[in-house]
Amino acid sequence: MALAAPGRREQNKLEKRGRIIAAARALFTHKGFDATTSQEIADAAGVAGGTIFTYARTKEDLLILVFHDEMMEVVERGFVAARGSAGLLDQVIAFFETMVVYHVRDVPLARVLMRQLGYVGSEEQLTLVQELMTRVLGRLAQLVEAAKGQGEVDAASPLLPSARSLFAIYYYHLGALLNGYLDRSQFDRNLRTDLGVLLRGLG
Amino acid sequence: MALAAPGRREQNKLEKRGRIIAAARALFTHKGFDATTSQEIADAAGVAGGTIFTYARTKEDLLILVFHDEMMEVVERGFVAARGSAGLLDQVIAFFETMVVYHVRDVPLARVLMRQLGYVGSEEQLTLVQELMTRVLGRLAQLVEAAKGQGEVDAASPLLPSARSLFAIYYYHLGALLNGYLDRSQFDRNLRTDLGVLLRGLG
DNA sequence: TAAAAAATATGACTGCGCTCATATTTGGGG
DNA sequence: CCCCAAATATGAGCGCAGTCATATTTTTTA
């Protein structure tokens, strides 16, 4: 029994961590971020109030923990969707479309999430956010590279800057959508227009 | 004396509002946003604690109030600076440079400000932020239009989408700079590169 | 296996932003 | 000039996120 020694503590920690994140996910989704108290999360996870904050420094950290994995998956789904389209513009739009569909399922929560992505408040957050950004830009760069192979994009166009610019434009419009400046159809149109402006610079 | 009747109350309100905003500006700058309590602002403005919240719904609203005017001026200064350069790329960079210089004077505060620009929490904020965005995009559009006149930009390029895309790219990099992902020289290089990518699509 | 050490959990407590019932000030009508 | 209604100011009080000294559990040492 002593063999499991170096695992017992870690095991408990991991399991507890899982319960806390699951509880937070359920409550954030059901009641909203602001309306959920850290005490409620603690109760739902079966731990004391203060324990929450040994697993996440702040409530926002918890939000990032909750959604990091989901977002990584969404990006992968978006990449698959992109490969199902023809032409870089439509591919990129399919990619972003997947992410938008995910975000509009819960706009208030997506807003809080987006705010936090732009205001990293701890080392843990930094790691998770950077991982996510690297993945997104990497996938976009792959799409641009493939388009180069098709002769659709100038071979001289730098990959990472192109990916960054694509993302920057998407991100700007996503903010406008989530903040209610744009409705969905305006968003789609503006995004296509602006990405088109950029692509003519890549071709 | 009764002639000033419709002005007395408004006068007092305006003056008090001015004191509150000035106190908030001083404290935010000197102590930082989080470290400044609403009570301190109230004390410095010579009003009771609760009075603050009849002039601004939240502490964040106060921040927007404080910096709205300054930012509007910075944009104008940026526009003037832009006109002093030749070529759209250098003009746009001069424009953004002015804004960056302003933001890096107080990075922590700029971070909070930027967070709030992307997460509008009240009608008052909405008005001020939209006013600012309209001004920025308007000025950028003017630069693009002038470049069209010089034959530097394709006459078919839509003005507003071009301005939006320029801003989107700037905004993305500004976030990276303020969050410490980039140092200043990396920022300058990346911004120039990415704006260059976009411009080749406009020309 | 006993005792010391290290890691983790606990919940009473603190300080904050913000609210709200009450008090005060202001402007107009008689 | 006085009274009344509306606007504004007040500060005690509330609920919350996050802290910290203490208690509990796990691992290591002997």
Short mmCIF file of C-alpha atoms in Angstrom, two decimals, chain A residues 77-159:
data_model
loop_
_atom_site.label_atom_id
_atom_site.label_comp_id
_atom_site.label_asym_id
_atom_site.label_seq_id
_atom_site.Cartn_x
_atom_site.Cartn_y
_atom_site.Cartn_z
CA ARG A 77 -12.66 21.62 -34.67
CA GLY A 78 -12.27 24.94 -36.45
CA PHE A 79 -9.15 23.72 -38.19
CA VAL A 80 -10.96 20.63 -39.43
CA ALA A 81 -13.85 22.77 -40.63
CA ALA A 82 -11.39 25.05 -42.43
CA ARG A 83 -9.84 22.18 -44.33
CA GLY A 84 -13.34 21.35 -45.59
CA SER A 85 -13.53 24.66 -47.44
CA ALA A 86 -11.75 25.79 -50.58
CA GLY A 87 -9.83 29.02 -50.89
CA LEU A 88 -7.99 30.71 -48.03
CA LEU A 89 -10.69 33.31 -47.34
CA ASP A 90 -13.42 30.72 -46.92
CA GLN A 91 -11.12 28.47 -44.94
CA VAL A 92 -10.24 31.22 -42.50
CA ILE A 93 -13.86 32.21 -42.18
CA ALA A 94 -14.87 28.61 -41.48
CA PHE A 95 -12.16 28.48 -38.84
CA PHE A 96 -13.37 31.61 -37.09
CA GLU A 97 -16.99 30.66 -37.59
CA THR A 98 -16.48 27.58 -35.44
CA MET A 99 -15.11 29.72 -32.66
CA VAL A 100 -17.89 32.27 -32.97
CA VAL A 101 -20.57 29.58 -32.74
CA TYR A 102 -18.96 28.45 -29.53
CA HIS A 103 -18.86 31.96 -28.07
CA VAL A 104 -22.38 33.01 -28.95
CA ARG A 105 -23.78 30.05 -27.00
CA ASP A 106 -23.16 32.13 -23.90
CA VAL A 107 -22.40 35.71 -24.75
CA PRO A 108 -22.10 37.10 -21.20
CA LEU A 109 -19.62 34.40 -20.30
CA ALA A 110 -17.72 34.84 -23.56
CA ARG A 111 -17.42 38.52 -22.76
CA VAL A 112 -15.88 37.84 -19.38
CA LEU A 113 -13.61 35.27 -20.95
CA MET A 114 -12.48 37.69 -23.63
CA ARG A 115 -11.83 40.38 -21.07
CA GLN A 116 -9.61 38.00 -19.18
CA LEU A 117 -7.73 36.93 -22.30
CA GLY A 118 -6.72 40.56 -22.73
CA TYR A 119 -5.83 41.15 -19.10
CA VAL A 120 -3.73 38.31 -17.82
CA GLY A 121 -3.53 38.50 -14.07
CA SER A 122 -1.32 35.62 -12.98
CA GLU A 123 1.41 33.24 -14.11
CA GLU A 124 -1.07 30.38 -14.42
CA GLN A 125 -3.31 32.42 -16.67
CA LEU A 126 -0.34 33.49 -18.73
CA THR A 127 0.66 29.90 -19.42
CA LEU A 128 -2.82 28.81 -20.45
CA VAL A 129 -3.51 31.86 -22.58
CA GLN A 130 -0.16 31.64 -24.36
CA GLU A 131 -0.74 27.97 -25.06
CA LEU A 132 -4.08 28.80 -26.61
CA MET A 133 -2.74 31.69 -28.67
CA THR A 134 0.14 29.59 -29.93
CA ARG A 135 -2.30 26.94 -31.06
CA VAL A 136 -4.59 29.39 -32.83
CA LEU A 137 -1.80 31.21 -34.62
CA GLY A 138 -0.15 27.93 -35.48
CA ARG A 139 -3.28 26.59 -37.13
CA LEU A 140 -3.84 29.82 -39.03
CA ALA A 141 -0.24 29.75 -40.19
CA GLN A 142 -0.78 26.22 -41.48
CA LEU A 143 -3.73 27.41 -43.53
CA VAL A 144 -1.71 30.26 -44.98
CA GLU A 145 1.16 27.92 -45.75
CA ALA A 146 -1.15 25.50 -47.57
CA ALA A 147 -2.54 28.42 -49.58
CA LYS A 148 1.01 29.28 -50.54
CA GLY A 149 1.36 25.77 -51.88
CA GLN A 150 -1.68 26.42 -54.04
CA GLY A 151 -0.11 29.60 -55.31
CA GLU A 152 -2.94 31.53 -53.72
CA VAL A 153 -0.63 33.44 -51.42
CA ASP A 154 2.62 35.14 -52.32
CA ALA A 155 5.54 32.93 -51.28
CA ALA A 156 7.19 36.00 -49.77
CA SER A 157 4.41 36.64 -47.25
CA PRO A 158 5.67 35.96 -43.75
CA LEU A 159 3.65 33.22 -42.09
#
